[in-house]
Amino acid sequence: MKRTCIAISLLVNALNIAHSYALNIEESVLAANSFDPEMNAARNEHDADNEKRNQGFAGLLPTVSLNGSWSKTDQPDASYAAGVTRHSATVNLTQPVFDLAKYAAWKKGDAIADLADAKLLQAQQKLIKSTIVAWTDVVYRRELLNSKKQVLQLYQQKLNQAKAQLSLGESTRLDVSDAQARFDKAQADIVNAESDLNDAALVFISLTGHDASEINEATLSCIPSLRTTPREQLQAAMMKDNLDIRAAQFSVRQSDADVLTATSAHLPVVNLQAGYGTNWSRAEDSNELDELFGTTNKTRDTMVSLNVSIPLFSGGGAVSQSIEAAKRRSQSKDLLALAQLRAKQSLNGSLNALKSGFTRLAASERLLHSAHERLDSTRYGREIGMRTLIDELDSLNEYASALSEKSEAQFALIRAHTELDATLGELDMSALKKYRCAQ
């Protein structure tokens, strides 16, 4: 999954010179990656949290400081050395020798940085999933609208035919009324389909910043095949790569570091300190006495010390913090178990949805074939006088429903595939090609 962020960064510039081409799924994801404010915010949060690793490690390194001072003392009534100027400069070094709190801060910063990586991948996966669904939703709504327009044309033909036959006395007003009602219903369905397509287009625009009309005239026929991998193997892969589980594991690591921090309040702290400095002073209007009594002098000092601080009593606050940290760690472990449980449920649900989805798609294809054959048979039966116009309109209505059912089954299957890939932690740029439908 880490390759996803690198691949997207390299391909964003390529997208900017490809506006003249119709948008496929990969290009839509690249556009969303650079346009979506939520994704941009996730990247900034990731970069900020990654600095926690450096900040934590810095606490284990020595600190060096340079201190200097300048002062002037005036004594107007003094018989000599009325003004004395003093200078000093010192370089100090402090190196932690034993400080469990700083070690815990380093481990926590490391866990925060790893969690930031997982969160960025979560945001990336969410963006890819949303873009796939938005892209396929536009194609699905467009297919649905086209099929309803085809059905409307058929109803229009039947209505015109019924009116013509009524004028010749070969049909009844009931046939015309029924045909008119079916035609009006088909027009209303087209209005609803256009509204649904507009809603899907708005979602696509809000994600990618591109108009839905730039999507190529694709279909939903290239549905990824059903996985043949055993469920136990998929579950093992999910436990390792599922992003929610990985994020929960990093949260447990943070809680472990907090426990170390709380424990450090009961342990001594040992620091090594070293310093080197120089001091000098000079008296104004100095004379031989100044040289004799040392008002003009220079000294150099070196200092090495090992400081030990042992906590004895802090009002019970350290004990309370230890208890709190232990409870927080137990909570994080419970949340990890919850993430694992939800991932298992999502995996089982996605696999079941795929299995039933392919069964539904096969049934809808058979239904569409049967509805088309029935429509042809009803037309022939009406020509020889064995079927009525109402029978033909009923057959046409069943055919229209079968068209919608097949498109809906295809769309549901693609959504089930994205859910499975997201659960397995495999929804990255390399997985997008299996969702792209050729023209």
PDB file of C-alpha atoms in Angstrom, residues 88-249:
ATOM      1  CA  SER A  88      31.620  35.181  31.146  1.00  0.00           C
ATOM      2  CA  ALA A  89      31.024  32.462  28.535  1.00  0.00           C
ATOM      3  CA  THR A  90      30.177  28.818  29.234  1.00  0.00           C
ATOM      4  CA  VAL A  91      29.499  25.773  27.043  1.00  0.00           C
ATOM      5  CA  ASN A  92      27.312  23.186  28.788  1.00  0.00           C
ATOM      6  CA  LEU A  93      26.512  19.620  27.705  1.00  0.00           C
ATOM      7  CA  THR A  94      23.849  17.379  29.224  1.00  0.00           C
ATOM      8  CA  GLN A  95      23.546  13.727  28.230  1.00  0.00           C
ATOM      9  CA  PRO A  96      20.762  11.495  29.613  1.00  0.00           C
ATOM     10  CA  VAL A  97      22.264   8.313  31.014  1.00  0.00           C
ATOM     11  CA  PHE A  98      19.138   6.710  32.450  1.00  0.00           C
ATOM     12  CA  ASP A  99      15.804   8.424  31.789  1.00  0.00           C
ATOM     13  CA  LEU A 100      12.942   6.049  31.079  1.00  0.00           C
ATOM     14  CA  ALA A 101      10.559   8.924  30.296  1.00  0.00           C
ATOM     15  CA  LYS A 102      12.690  10.065  27.360  1.00  0.00           C
ATOM     16  CA  TYR A 103      13.043   6.511  26.099  1.00  0.00           C
ATOM     17  CA  ALA A 104       9.248   6.138  26.310  1.00  0.00           C
ATOM     18  CA  ALA A 105       8.812   9.437  24.425  1.00  0.00           C
ATOM     19  CA  TRP A 106      11.021   8.048  21.638  1.00  0.00           C
ATOM     20  CA  LYS A 107       8.991   4.825  21.425  1.00  0.00           C
ATOM     21  CA  LYS A 108       5.729   6.769  21.454  1.00  0.00           C
ATOM     22  CA  GLY A 109       6.937   9.105  18.720  1.00  0.00           C
ATOM     23  CA  ASP A 110       7.914   6.089  16.657  1.00  0.00           C
ATOM     24  CA  ALA A 111       4.430   4.589  17.123  1.00  0.00           C
ATOM     25  CA  ILE A 112       2.747   7.913  16.267  1.00  0.00           C
ATOM     26  CA  ALA A 113       4.758   8.145  13.035  1.00  0.00           C
ATOM     27  CA  ASP A 114       3.830   4.572  12.076  1.00  0.00           C
ATOM     28  CA  LEU A 115       0.194   5.308  12.892  1.00  0.00           C
ATOM     29  CA  ALA A 116       0.426   8.382  10.656  1.00  0.00           C
ATOM     30  CA  ASP A 117       1.547   6.142   7.787  1.00  0.00           C
ATOM     31  CA  ALA A 118      -1.413   3.836   8.395  1.00  0.00           C
ATOM     32  CA  LYS A 119      -3.835   6.761   8.563  1.00  0.00           C
ATOM     33  CA  LEU A 120      -2.540   8.162   5.282  1.00  0.00           C
ATOM     34  CA  LEU A 121      -3.029   4.779   3.636  1.00  0.00           C
ATOM     35  CA  GLN A 122      -6.530   4.639   5.131  1.00  0.00           C
ATOM     36  CA  ALA A 123      -7.322   8.029   3.633  1.00  0.00           C
ATOM     37  CA  GLN A 124      -5.827   6.922   0.318  1.00  0.00           C
ATOM     38  CA  GLN A 125      -7.866   3.724   0.308  1.00  0.00           C
ATOM     39  CA  LYS A 126     -11.024   5.612   1.206  1.00  0.00           C
ATOM     40  CA  LEU A 127     -10.395   8.026  -1.655  1.00  0.00           C
ATOM     41  CA  ILE A 128      -9.813   5.205  -4.146  1.00  0.00           C
ATOM     42  CA  LYS A 129     -12.935   3.391  -2.979  1.00  0.00           C
ATOM     43  CA  SER A 130     -15.086   6.528  -3.165  1.00  0.00           C
ATOM     44  CA  THR A 131     -13.757   7.379  -6.619  1.00  0.00           C
ATOM     45  CA  ILE A 132     -14.401   3.862  -7.963  1.00  0.00           C
ATOM     46  CA  VAL A 133     -17.949   3.938  -6.622  1.00  0.00           C
ATOM     47  CA  ALA A 134     -18.541   7.476  -7.952  1.00  0.00           C
ATOM     48  CA  TRP A 135     -17.107   6.604 -11.387  1.00  0.00           C
ATOM     49  CA  THR A 136     -19.075   3.357 -11.718  1.00  0.00           C
ATOM     50  CA  ASP A 137     -22.210   5.052 -10.358  1.00  0.00           C
ATOM     51  CA  VAL A 138     -22.067   7.558 -13.230  1.00  0.00           C
ATOM     52  CA  VAL A 139     -21.636   4.734 -15.747  1.00  0.00           C
ATOM     53  CA  TYR A 140     -24.424   2.735 -14.086  1.00  0.00           C
ATOM     54  CA  ARG A 141     -26.846   5.676 -14.060  1.00  0.00           C
ATOM     55  CA  ARG A 142     -25.941   6.462 -17.649  1.00  0.00           C
ATOM     56  CA  GLU A 143     -26.617   2.867 -18.713  1.00  0.00           C
ATOM     57  CA  LEU A 144     -29.892   2.892 -16.825  1.00  0.00           C
ATOM     58  CA  LEU A 145     -30.948   6.135 -18.512  1.00  0.00           C
ATOM     59  CA  ASN A 146     -30.058   4.816 -21.954  1.00  0.00           C
ATOM     60  CA  SER A 147     -32.064   1.636 -21.399  1.00  0.00           C
ATOM     61  CA  LYS A 148     -35.062   3.639 -20.223  1.00  0.00           C
ATOM     62  CA  LYS A 149     -34.809   5.831 -23.310  1.00  0.00           C
ATOM     63  CA  GLN A 150     -34.827   2.722 -25.477  1.00  0.00           C
ATOM     64  CA  VAL A 151     -37.886   1.454 -23.645  1.00  0.00           C
ATOM     65  CA  LEU A 152     -39.557   4.858 -24.067  1.00  0.00           C
ATOM     66  CA  GLN A 153     -39.043   4.638 -27.811  1.00  0.00           C
ATOM     67  CA  LEU A 154     -40.699   1.227 -27.828  1.00  0.00           C
ATOM     68  CA  TYR A 155     -43.641   2.559 -25.810  1.00  0.00           C
ATOM     69  CA  GLN A 156     -43.854   5.510 -28.205  1.00  0.00           C
ATOM     70  CA  GLN A 157     -44.075   3.104 -31.134  1.00  0.00           C
ATOM     71  CA  LYS A 158     -46.802   1.088 -29.435  1.00  0.00           C
ATOM     72  CA  LEU A 159     -48.752   4.226 -28.553  1.00  0.00           C
ATOM     73  CA  ASN A 160     -48.592   5.505 -32.126  1.00  0.00           C
ATOM     74  CA  GLN A 161     -49.545   2.076 -33.385  1.00  0.00           C
ATOM     75  CA  ALA A 162     -52.527   1.875 -31.009  1.00  0.00           C
ATOM     76  CA  LYS A 163     -53.756   5.305 -32.066  1.00  0.00           C
ATOM     77  CA  ALA A 164     -53.439   4.413 -35.730  1.00  0.00           C
ATOM     78  CA  GLN A 165     -55.294   1.156 -35.220  1.00  0.00           C
ATOM     79  CA  LEU A 166     -58.011   2.951 -33.245  1.00  0.00           C
ATOM     80  CA  SER A 167     -58.615   5.281 -36.167  1.00  0.00           C
ATOM     81  CA  LEU A 168     -58.981   2.209 -38.383  1.00  0.00           C
ATOM     82  CA  GLY A 169     -61.258   0.456 -35.932  1.00  0.00           C
ATOM     83  CA  GLU A 170     -58.725  -2.287 -35.256  1.00  0.00           C
ATOM     84  CA  SER A 171     -58.061  -1.292 -31.649  1.00  0.00           C
ATOM     85  CA  THR A 172     -59.957  -0.026 -28.623  1.00  0.00           C
ATOM     86  CA  ARG A 173     -59.704   3.048 -26.461  1.00  0.00           C
ATOM     87  CA  LEU A 174     -58.614   0.784 -23.617  1.00  0.00           C
ATOM     88  CA  ASP A 175     -55.542  -0.201 -25.619  1.00  0.00           C
ATOM     89  CA  VAL A 176     -54.738   3.428 -26.327  1.00  0.00           C
ATOM     90  CA  SER A 177     -55.236   4.421 -22.680  1.00  0.00           C
ATOM     91  CA  ASP A 178     -53.042   1.579 -21.471  1.00  0.00           C
ATOM     92  CA  ALA A 179     -50.318   2.427 -23.990  1.00  0.00           C
ATOM     93  CA  GLN A 180     -50.548   6.093 -23.015  1.00  0.00           C
ATOM     94  CA  ALA A 181     -50.212   5.224 -19.316  1.00  0.00           C
ATOM     95  CA  ARG A 182     -47.153   3.058 -19.979  1.00  0.00           C
ATOM     96  CA  PHE A 183     -45.645   5.820 -22.116  1.00  0.00           C
ATOM     97  CA  ASP A 184     -46.221   8.436 -19.395  1.00  0.00           C
ATOM     98  CA  LYS A 185     -44.731   6.111 -16.778  1.00  0.00           C
ATOM     99  CA  ALA A 186     -41.650   5.629 -18.985  1.00  0.00           C
ATOM    100  CA  GLN A 187     -41.273   9.405 -19.311  1.00  0.00           C
ATOM    101  CA  ALA A 188     -41.456   9.784 -15.529  1.00  0.00           C
ATOM    102  CA  ASP A 189     -38.840   7.041 -15.155  1.00  0.00           C
ATOM    103  CA  ILE A 190     -36.531   8.952 -17.491  1.00  0.00           C
ATOM    104  CA  VAL A 191     -36.922  12.114 -15.412  1.00  0.00           C
ATOM    105  CA  ASN A 192     -36.018  10.146 -12.275  1.00  0.00           C
ATOM    106  CA  ALA A 193     -33.079   8.486 -14.047  1.00  0.00           C
ATOM    107  CA  GLU A 194     -31.780  11.857 -15.216  1.00  0.00           C
ATOM    108  CA  SER A 195     -32.042  13.191 -11.665  1.00  0.00           C
ATOM    109  CA  ASP A 196     -30.121  10.181 -10.319  1.00  0.00           C
ATOM    110  CA  LEU A 197     -27.465  10.659 -13.011  1.00  0.00           C
ATOM    111  CA  ASN A 198     -27.113  14.333 -12.089  1.00  0.00           C
ATOM    112  CA  ASP A 199     -26.695  13.405  -8.414  1.00  0.00           C
ATOM    113  CA  ALA A 200     -24.014  10.863  -9.305  1.00  0.00           C
ATOM    114  CA  ALA A 201     -22.279  13.456 -11.494  1.00  0.00           C
ATOM    115  CA  LEU A 202     -22.236  15.955  -8.610  1.00  0.00           C
ATOM    116  CA  VAL A 203     -20.582  13.398  -6.341  1.00  0.00           C
ATOM    117  CA  PHE A 204     -17.970  12.698  -9.029  1.00  0.00           C
ATOM    118  CA  ILE A 205     -17.277  16.412  -9.510  1.00  0.00           C
ATOM    119  CA  SER A 206     -16.913  16.995  -5.765  1.00  0.00           C
ATOM    120  CA  LEU A 207     -14.314  14.226  -5.598  1.00  0.00           C
ATOM    121  CA  THR A 208     -12.248  14.847  -8.726  1.00  0.00           C
ATOM    122  CA  GLY A 209     -13.010  18.397  -9.839  1.00  0.00           C
ATOM    123  CA  HIS A 210     -13.819  17.025 -13.302  1.00  0.00           C
ATOM    124  CA  ASP A 211     -17.145  16.956 -15.075  1.00  0.00           C
ATOM    125  CA  ALA A 212     -18.781  13.550 -15.353  1.00  0.00           C
ATOM    126  CA  SER A 213     -19.127  14.065 -19.101  1.00  0.00           C
ATOM    127  CA  GLU A 214     -15.380  13.406 -19.342  1.00  0.00           C
ATOM    128  CA  ILE A 215     -15.932   9.777 -18.370  1.00  0.00           C
ATOM    129  CA  ASN A 216     -15.565   7.587 -21.438  1.00  0.00           C
ATOM    130  CA  GLU A 217     -18.598   5.727 -22.717  1.00  0.00           C
ATOM    131  CA  ALA A 218     -17.802   2.526 -20.829  1.00  0.00           C
ATOM    132  CA  THR A 219     -20.021  -0.254 -19.549  1.00  0.00           C
ATOM    133  CA  LEU A 220     -20.040  -2.275 -16.351  1.00  0.00           C
ATOM    134  CA  SER A 221     -19.466  -5.552 -18.149  1.00  0.00           C
ATOM    135  CA  CYS A 222     -15.819  -6.032 -17.078  1.00  0.00           C
ATOM    136  CA  ILE A 223     -16.524  -7.173 -13.533  1.00  0.00           C
ATOM    137  CA  PRO A 224     -13.569  -8.733 -11.671  1.00  0.00           C
ATOM    138  CA  SER A 225     -13.838 -12.480 -11.402  1.00  0.00           C
ATOM    139  CA  LEU A 226     -14.779 -14.270  -8.197  1.00  0.00           C
ATOM    140  CA  ARG A 227     -11.783 -15.078  -5.969  1.00  0.00           C
ATOM    141  CA  THR A 228     -10.858 -18.743  -5.695  1.00  0.00           C
ATOM    142  CA  THR A 229      -8.487 -18.219  -2.761  1.00  0.00           C
ATOM    143  CA  PRO A 230      -9.557 -20.193   0.332  1.00  0.00           C
ATOM    144  CA  ARG A 231     -11.282 -18.107   2.964  1.00  0.00           C
ATOM    145  CA  GLU A 232      -8.736 -19.056   5.636  1.00  0.00           C
ATOM    146  CA  GLN A 233      -5.901 -17.744   3.454  1.00  0.00           C
ATOM    147  CA  LEU A 234      -7.754 -14.500   2.803  1.00  0.00           C
ATOM    148  CA  GLN A 235      -8.373 -14.097   6.523  1.00  0.00           C
ATOM    149  CA  ALA A 236      -4.667 -14.561   7.294  1.00  0.00           C
ATOM    150  CA  ALA A 237      -3.751 -11.924   4.697  1.00  0.00           C
ATOM    151  CA  MET A 238      -6.393  -9.600   6.102  1.00  0.00           C
ATOM    152  CA  MET A 239      -5.014  -9.885   9.639  1.00  0.00           C
ATOM    153  CA  LYS A 240      -1.637  -8.703   8.338  1.00  0.00           C
ATOM    154  CA  ASP A 241      -2.624  -6.037   5.811  1.00  0.00           C
ATOM    155  CA  ASN A 242      -5.985  -4.650   6.947  1.00  0.00           C
ATOM    156  CA  LEU A 243      -5.406  -0.956   7.617  1.00  0.00           C
ATOM    157  CA  ASP A 244      -7.866  -0.678  10.510  1.00  0.00           C
ATOM    158  CA  ILE A 245      -6.108  -3.538  12.278  1.00  0.00           C
ATOM    159  CA  ARG A 246      -2.682  -2.025  11.627  1.00  0.00           C
ATOM    160  CA  ALA A 247      -3.833   1.341  12.976  1.00  0.00           C
ATOM    161  CA  ALA A 248      -5.176  -0.356  16.112  1.00  0.00           C
ATOM    162  CA  GLN A 249      -1.843  -2.173  16.573  1.00  0.00           C
TER     163      GLN A 249
END
